[in-house]
Amino acid sequence: MPADTETVVLNELPKIEQGSVIQVSDATGELKYVSRFFGIDGQVIITRLPAVSQLKKGGMGTDELTYRDNFKRSRKLVMRLISNGRVFAFESRVIDLFLMGGKLLMTTYPKQIQSRLLRKEPRYPCAIPAQLVAGDLTVESILINFSTGGGLLKITEEEALLSMVPVKNENQDCVLKLQLPFDESPSEVKVRVMSVSTAEKQIGLSFTDGREVIQRYITALKLDSISDYF
């Protein structure tokens, strides 16, 4: 299996340790939870069902009715399985439930699996107003996710987005001004532009100095306690 961070496509899952973390969601985002991998039986993926309290559609009467309402036969699910330092992502469909004793979910074996290395650092979703300053150029943006090493900006104005292409190509030093919720004035982090996506209207950044600002934000909001989910 490749040792780099590039995403590869597999036709079958490698051996997965029982109890490995699995994140499950549907296409609409209505269903989202974290559970554990149980095993594979032929062409069936078996995972543990979440507690009823994790399901948005509660109050259906009994636990069994709640589970069956949330996991209707053939419902499409997206699963992200974390095992041996890699993330395996694939689509699966509900086959059946086992609700006696340990509660289990049976879903179809995927046709294709995307695999990549697990990030060394968690990347936290956010929505922080920001300004990216490169020389005399200032671009308004929103920081939509970050780690202690870098972040991702959303920029809606196409002209401003395109102005960052030469900044990236010239490896120019920039300053990111962040309006953090616990500060009256913006905090500054030195950055470099690593990628510009016109399709997604996003800019990828690497933090080169001032990472203590980011760490202070992580500590203040106690994000370390939920880092396993990212």
mmCIF file of C-alpha atoms in Angstrom:
data_model
loop_
_atom_site.group_PDB
_atom_site.id
_atom_site.type_symbol
_atom_site.label_atom_id
_atom_site.label_comp_id
_atom_site.label_asym_id
_atom_site.label_seq_id
_atom_site.Cartn_x
_atom_site.Cartn_y
_atom_site.Cartn_z
ATOM 1 C CA MET A 1 0.000 0.000 0.000
ATOM 2 C CA PRO A 2 1.401 3.494 -0.844
ATOM 3 C CA ALA A 3 3.195 5.263 1.992
ATOM 4 C CA ASP A 4 2.380 8.797 0.850
ATOM 5 C CA THR A 5 -0.656 10.951 1.540
ATOM 6 C CA GLU A 6 -2.174 10.560 -1.932
ATOM 7 C CA THR A 7 -5.651 9.076 -2.042
ATOM 8 C CA VAL A 8 -5.743 5.655 -3.700
ATOM 9 C CA VAL A 9 -8.707 3.522 -4.781
ATOM 10 C CA LEU A 10 -8.936 -0.076 -3.559
ATOM 11 C CA ASN A 11 -11.220 -2.919 -4.623
ATOM 12 C CA GLU A 12 -11.273 -4.517 -1.190
ATOM 13 C CA LEU A 13 -10.587 -3.634 2.403
ATOM 14 C CA PRO A 14 -7.379 -4.853 4.048
ATOM 15 C CA LYS A 15 -7.564 -6.677 7.370
ATOM 16 C CA ILE A 16 -9.275 -4.306 9.821
ATOM 17 C CA GLU A 17 -8.894 -4.595 13.562
ATOM 18 C CA GLN A 18 -12.138 -5.208 15.430
ATOM 19 C CA GLY A 19 -13.070 -2.109 17.412
ATOM 20 C CA SER A 20 -11.530 0.330 14.914
ATOM 21 C CA VAL A 21 -13.226 3.734 14.835
ATOM 22 C CA ILE A 22 -15.805 4.241 12.086
ATOM 23 C CA GLN A 23 -17.605 7.485 11.215
ATOM 24 C CA VAL A 24 -21.003 7.077 9.549
ATOM 25 C CA SER A 25 -23.162 9.670 7.798
ATOM 26 C CA ASP A 26 -25.747 9.944 5.057
ATOM 27 C CA ALA A 27 -25.762 12.180 1.993
ATOM 28 C CA THR A 28 -27.962 14.841 3.605
ATOM 29 C CA GLY A 29 -26.065 15.163 6.882
ATOM 30 C CA GLU A 30 -29.181 14.282 8.887
ATOM 31 C CA LEU A 31 -27.505 11.135 10.176
ATOM 32 C CA LYS A 32 -23.990 11.371 11.604
ATOM 33 C CA TYR A 33 -22.335 9.364 14.355
ATOM 34 C CA VAL A 34 -19.118 7.670 15.457
ATOM 35 C CA SER A 35 -19.080 3.952 16.250
ATOM 36 C CA ARG A 36 -16.872 0.855 16.055
ATOM 37 C CA PHE A 37 -16.123 -1.719 13.372
ATOM 38 C CA PHE A 38 -17.218 -5.263 14.304
ATOM 39 C CA GLY A 39 -16.255 -7.441 11.345
ATOM 40 C CA ILE A 40 -16.860 -8.654 7.789
ATOM 41 C CA ASP A 41 -18.994 -11.681 6.930
ATOM 42 C CA GLY A 42 -18.625 -12.490 3.245
ATOM 43 C CA GLN A 43 -20.018 -9.445 1.427
ATOM 44 C CA VAL A 44 -21.460 -7.827 4.560
ATOM 45 C CA ILE A 45 -19.877 -5.057 6.639
ATOM 46 C CA ILE A 46 -20.842 -5.301 10.324
ATOM 47 C CA THR A 47 -20.566 -2.280 12.632
ATOM 48 C CA ARG A 48 -21.942 -1.402 16.039
ATOM 49 C CA LEU A 49 -25.065 0.741 16.128
ATOM 50 C CA PRO A 50 -24.813 4.055 18.003
ATOM 51 C CA ALA A 51 -26.689 4.748 21.204
ATOM 52 C CA VAL A 52 -30.250 5.937 20.559
ATOM 53 C CA SER A 53 -29.273 9.284 22.102
ATOM 54 C CA GLN A 54 -26.909 9.922 19.126
ATOM 55 C CA LEU A 55 -29.749 9.724 16.635
ATOM 56 C CA LYS A 56 -31.634 12.877 15.683
ATOM 57 C CA LYS A 57 -34.824 10.987 14.949
ATOM 58 C CA GLY A 58 -35.571 9.985 18.514
ATOM 59 C CA GLY A 59 -38.856 9.700 20.331
ATOM 60 C CA MET A 60 -40.203 6.996 18.037
ATOM 61 C CA GLY A 61 -41.583 5.014 20.970
ATOM 62 C CA THR A 62 -39.202 2.124 21.507
ATOM 63 C CA ASP A 63 -35.485 1.866 20.795
ATOM 64 C CA GLU A 64 -36.216 -0.731 18.114
ATOM 65 C CA LEU A 65 -38.600 1.606 16.273
ATOM 66 C CA THR A 66 -36.032 4.423 16.464
ATOM 67 C CA TYR A 67 -33.307 2.224 14.998
ATOM 68 C CA ARG A 68 -35.527 0.889 12.236
ATOM 69 C CA ASP A 69 -36.694 4.385 11.318
ATOM 70 C CA ASN A 70 -33.106 5.648 11.049
ATOM 71 C CA PHE A 71 -31.704 2.569 9.308
ATOM 72 C CA LYS A 72 -34.278 1.676 6.694
ATOM 73 C CA ARG A 73 -33.330 -1.074 4.256
ATOM 74 C CA SER A 74 -31.173 0.154 1.328
ATOM 75 C CA ARG A 75 -30.493 3.539 2.914
ATOM 76 C CA LYS A 76 -27.197 4.811 1.503
ATOM 77 C CA LEU A 77 -24.485 5.528 4.062
ATOM 78 C CA VAL A 78 -20.981 6.959 3.801
ATOM 79 C CA MET A 79 -18.490 5.227 6.077
ATOM 80 C CA ARG A 80 -15.003 6.384 7.060
ATOM 81 C CA LEU A 81 -13.035 3.686 8.797
ATOM 82 C CA ILE A 82 -9.811 4.468 10.650
ATOM 83 C CA SER A 83 -7.351 1.564 10.963
ATOM 84 C CA ASN A 84 -3.564 1.097 10.979
ATOM 85 C CA GLY A 85 -2.897 4.792 10.392
ATOM 86 C CA ARG A 86 -5.127 5.086 7.337
ATOM 87 C CA VAL A 87 -8.633 6.306 6.554
ATOM 88 C CA PHE A 88 -10.814 4.088 4.341
ATOM 89 C CA ALA A 89 -13.891 5.832 2.912
ATOM 90 C CA PHE A 90 -16.693 4.100 1.020
ATOM 91 C CA GLU A 91 -20.422 3.987 0.324
ATOM 92 C CA SER A 92 -22.590 1.212 1.714
ATOM 93 C CA ARG A 93 -26.299 0.415 1.974
ATOM 94 C CA VAL A 94 -28.294 -0.903 4.906
ATOM 95 C CA ILE A 95 -29.109 -4.626 4.723
ATOM 96 C CA ASP A 96 -30.455 -5.388 8.191
ATOM 97 C CA LEU A 97 -30.145 -4.749 11.926
ATOM 98 C CA PHE A 98 -29.372 -7.090 14.819
ATOM 99 C CA LEU A 99 -31.054 -5.706 17.945
ATOM 100 C CA MET A 100 -30.705 -8.604 20.367
ATOM 101 C CA GLY A 101 -27.940 -8.046 22.948
ATOM 102 C CA GLY A 102 -25.114 -6.178 21.215
ATOM 103 C CA LYS A 103 -26.794 -3.972 18.617
ATOM 104 C CA LEU A 104 -25.261 -4.333 15.155
ATOM 105 C CA LEU A 105 -25.739 -2.828 11.689
ATOM 106 C CA MET A 106 -25.262 -4.934 8.552
ATOM 107 C CA THR A 107 -24.460 -3.079 5.324
ATOM 108 C CA THR A 108 -23.290 -3.978 1.820
ATOM 109 C CA TYR A 109 -19.626 -4.524 0.998
ATOM 110 C CA PRO A 110 -18.335 -1.515 -0.989
ATOM 111 C CA LYS A 111 -17.497 -1.709 -4.677
ATOM 112 C CA GLN A 112 -14.648 0.773 -4.267
ATOM 113 C CA ILE A 113 -12.778 2.148 -1.265
ATOM 114 C CA GLN A 114 -10.803 5.386 -1.129
ATOM 115 C CA SER A 115 -7.777 5.214 1.158
ATOM 116 C CA ARG A 116 -5.343 7.831 2.455
ATOM 117 C CA LEU A 117 -2.983 8.285 5.360
ATOM 118 C CA LEU A 118 -4.539 9.601 8.553
ATOM 119 C CA ARG A 119 -3.559 13.208 9.163
ATOM 120 C CA LYS A 120 -0.768 13.607 11.696
ATOM 121 C CA GLU A 121 -2.737 16.466 13.222
ATOM 122 C CA PRO A 122 -6.500 16.903 13.567
ATOM 123 C CA ARG A 123 -8.038 19.555 11.315
ATOM 124 C CA TYR A 124 -10.865 21.412 13.042
ATOM 125 C CA PRO A 125 -13.853 22.884 11.160
ATOM 126 C CA CYS A 126 -14.569 26.534 11.939
ATOM 127 C CA ALA A 127 -15.903 29.821 10.507
ATOM 128 C CA ILE A 128 -13.500 32.594 11.487
ATOM 129 C CA PRO A 129 -13.431 35.979 9.672
ATOM 130 C CA ALA A 130 -9.968 36.538 8.229
ATOM 131 C CA GLN A 131 -7.885 38.825 6.030
ATOM 132 C CA LEU A 132 -5.051 37.475 3.905
ATOM 133 C CA VAL A 133 -2.412 40.155 3.347
ATOM 134 C CA ALA A 134 0.219 39.771 0.627
ATOM 135 C CA GLY A 135 2.239 42.961 0.151
ATOM 136 C CA ASP A 136 -0.218 45.727 -0.781
ATOM 137 C CA LEU A 137 -2.976 43.215 -1.470
ATOM 138 C CA THR A 138 -5.607 42.384 1.184
ATOM 139 C CA VAL A 139 -8.234 39.711 0.584
ATOM 140 C CA GLU A 140 -11.325 39.184 2.750
ATOM 141 C CA SER A 141 -12.017 35.547 3.553
ATOM 142 C CA ILE A 142 -13.328 32.978 6.015
ATOM 143 C CA LEU A 143 -11.093 30.370 7.656
ATOM 144 C CA ILE A 144 -13.186 27.184 7.339
ATOM 145 C CA ASN A 145 -10.807 24.649 8.884
ATOM 146 C CA PHE A 146 -7.349 24.542 10.452
ATOM 147 C CA SER A 147 -4.702 22.528 12.263
ATOM 148 C CA THR A 148 -1.592 23.790 14.053
ATOM 149 C CA GLY A 149 0.247 23.495 10.725
ATOM 150 C CA GLY A 150 -2.112 25.165 8.282
ATOM 151 C CA GLY A 151 -5.652 26.043 7.274
ATOM 152 C CA LEU A 152 -8.172 26.453 4.487
ATOM 153 C CA LEU A 153 -9.713 29.768 3.435
ATOM 154 C CA LYS A 154 -12.987 30.317 1.583
ATOM 155 C CA ILE A 155 -12.966 33.285 -0.808
ATOM 156 C CA THR A 156 -16.121 34.129 -2.728
ATOM 157 C CA GLU A 157 -14.800 36.894 -5.013
ATOM 158 C CA GLU A 158 -13.222 35.332 -8.096
ATOM 159 C CA GLU A 159 -10.928 38.311 -8.774
ATOM 160 C CA ALA A 160 -9.527 38.188 -5.241
ATOM 161 C CA LEU A 161 -9.062 34.428 -5.532
ATOM 162 C CA LEU A 162 -7.143 34.705 -8.810
ATOM 163 C CA SER A 163 -4.903 37.405 -7.325
ATOM 164 C CA MET A 164 -3.485 34.736 -5.010
ATOM 165 C CA VAL A 165 -2.177 32.578 -7.892
ATOM 166 C CA PRO A 166 1.027 34.631 -8.457
ATOM 167 C CA VAL A 167 1.450 34.913 -4.677
ATOM 168 C CA LYS A 168 1.522 31.108 -4.529
ATOM 169 C CA ASN A 169 3.774 30.738 -7.572
ATOM 170 C CA GLU A 170 6.306 33.210 -6.135
ATOM 171 C CA ASN A 171 6.208 31.522 -2.702
ATOM 172 C CA GLN A 172 5.507 34.933 -1.192
ATOM 173 C CA ASP A 173 5.358 35.467 2.578
ATOM 174 C CA CYS A 174 1.878 36.557 3.713
ATOM 175 C CA VAL A 175 0.103 37.515 6.916
ATOM 176 C CA LEU A 176 -3.234 36.036 7.992
ATOM 177 C CA LYS A 177 -5.257 38.304 10.281
ATOM 178 C CA LEU A 178 -7.789 36.329 12.312
ATOM 179 C CA GLN A 179 -10.648 37.791 14.311
ATOM 180 C CA LEU A 180 -10.761 35.190 17.077
ATOM 181 C CA PRO A 181 -13.883 35.210 19.288
ATOM 182 C CA PHE A 182 -11.985 35.921 22.534
ATOM 183 C CA ASP A 183 -9.903 38.856 21.190
ATOM 184 C CA GLU A 184 -10.937 42.469 20.560
ATOM 185 C CA SER A 185 -8.372 42.999 17.799
ATOM 186 C CA PRO A 186 -7.243 40.584 15.071
ATOM 187 C CA SER A 187 -4.376 38.170 15.719
ATOM 188 C CA GLU A 188 -1.659 37.747 13.090
ATOM 189 C CA VAL A 189 -0.133 34.520 11.786
ATOM 190 C CA LYS A 190 2.591 34.404 9.119
ATOM 191 C CA VAL A 191 1.597 32.070 6.289
ATOM 192 C CA ARG A 192 2.362 30.922 2.776
ATOM 193 C CA VAL A 193 -0.162 30.053 0.080
ATOM 194 C CA MET A 194 0.171 26.359 -0.780
ATOM 195 C CA SER A 195 -2.815 25.867 -3.101
ATOM 196 C CA VAL A 196 -5.474 27.869 -4.948
ATOM 197 C CA SER A 197 -8.655 26.070 -6.031
ATOM 198 C CA THR A 198 -10.837 28.108 -8.390
ATOM 199 C CA ALA A 199 -13.440 25.327 -8.525
ATOM 200 C CA GLU A 200 -13.896 25.209 -4.736
ATOM 201 C CA LYS A 201 -13.012 28.907 -4.237
ATOM 202 C CA GLN A 202 -10.543 27.893 -1.550
ATOM 203 C CA ILE A 203 -6.955 28.679 -0.617
ATOM 204 C CA GLY A 204 -4.752 26.273 1.319
ATOM 205 C CA LEU A 205 -2.291 27.840 3.750
ATOM 206 C CA SER A 206 0.794 26.706 5.644
ATOM 207 C CA PHE A 207 1.482 28.494 8.944
ATOM 208 C CA THR A 208 5.144 29.612 9.101
ATOM 209 C CA ASP A 209 5.133 31.677 12.324
ATOM 210 C CA GLY A 210 2.669 32.656 15.038
ATOM 211 C CA ARG A 211 1.327 29.156 15.588
ATOM 212 C CA GLU A 212 0.894 29.970 19.291
ATOM 213 C CA VAL A 213 -2.166 31.978 18.230
ATOM 214 C CA ILE A 214 -3.715 28.825 16.777
ATOM 215 C CA GLN A 215 -2.746 26.729 19.778
ATOM 216 C CA ARG A 216 -4.299 29.325 22.105
ATOM 217 C CA TYR A 217 -7.572 29.024 20.185
ATOM 218 C CA ILE A 218 -7.471 25.212 20.410
ATOM 219 C CA THR A 219 -6.795 25.382 24.160
ATOM 220 C CA ALA A 220 -9.430 28.059 24.868
ATOM 221 C CA LEU A 221 -12.201 26.035 23.226
ATOM 222 C CA LYS A 222 -10.876 22.694 24.561
ATOM 223 C CA LEU A 223 -10.733 21.297 21.027
ATOM 224 C CA ASP A 224 -8.116 18.728 22.057
ATOM 225 C CA SER A 225 -10.872 16.793 23.830
ATOM 226 C CA ILE A 226 -12.652 16.130 20.505
ATOM 227 C CA SER A 227 -9.587 15.815 18.247
ATOM 228 C CA ASP A 228 -10.233 12.103 17.581
ATOM 229 C CA TYR A 229 -13.344 13.066 15.586
ATOM 230 C CA PHE A 230 -11.300 15.073 13.062
#
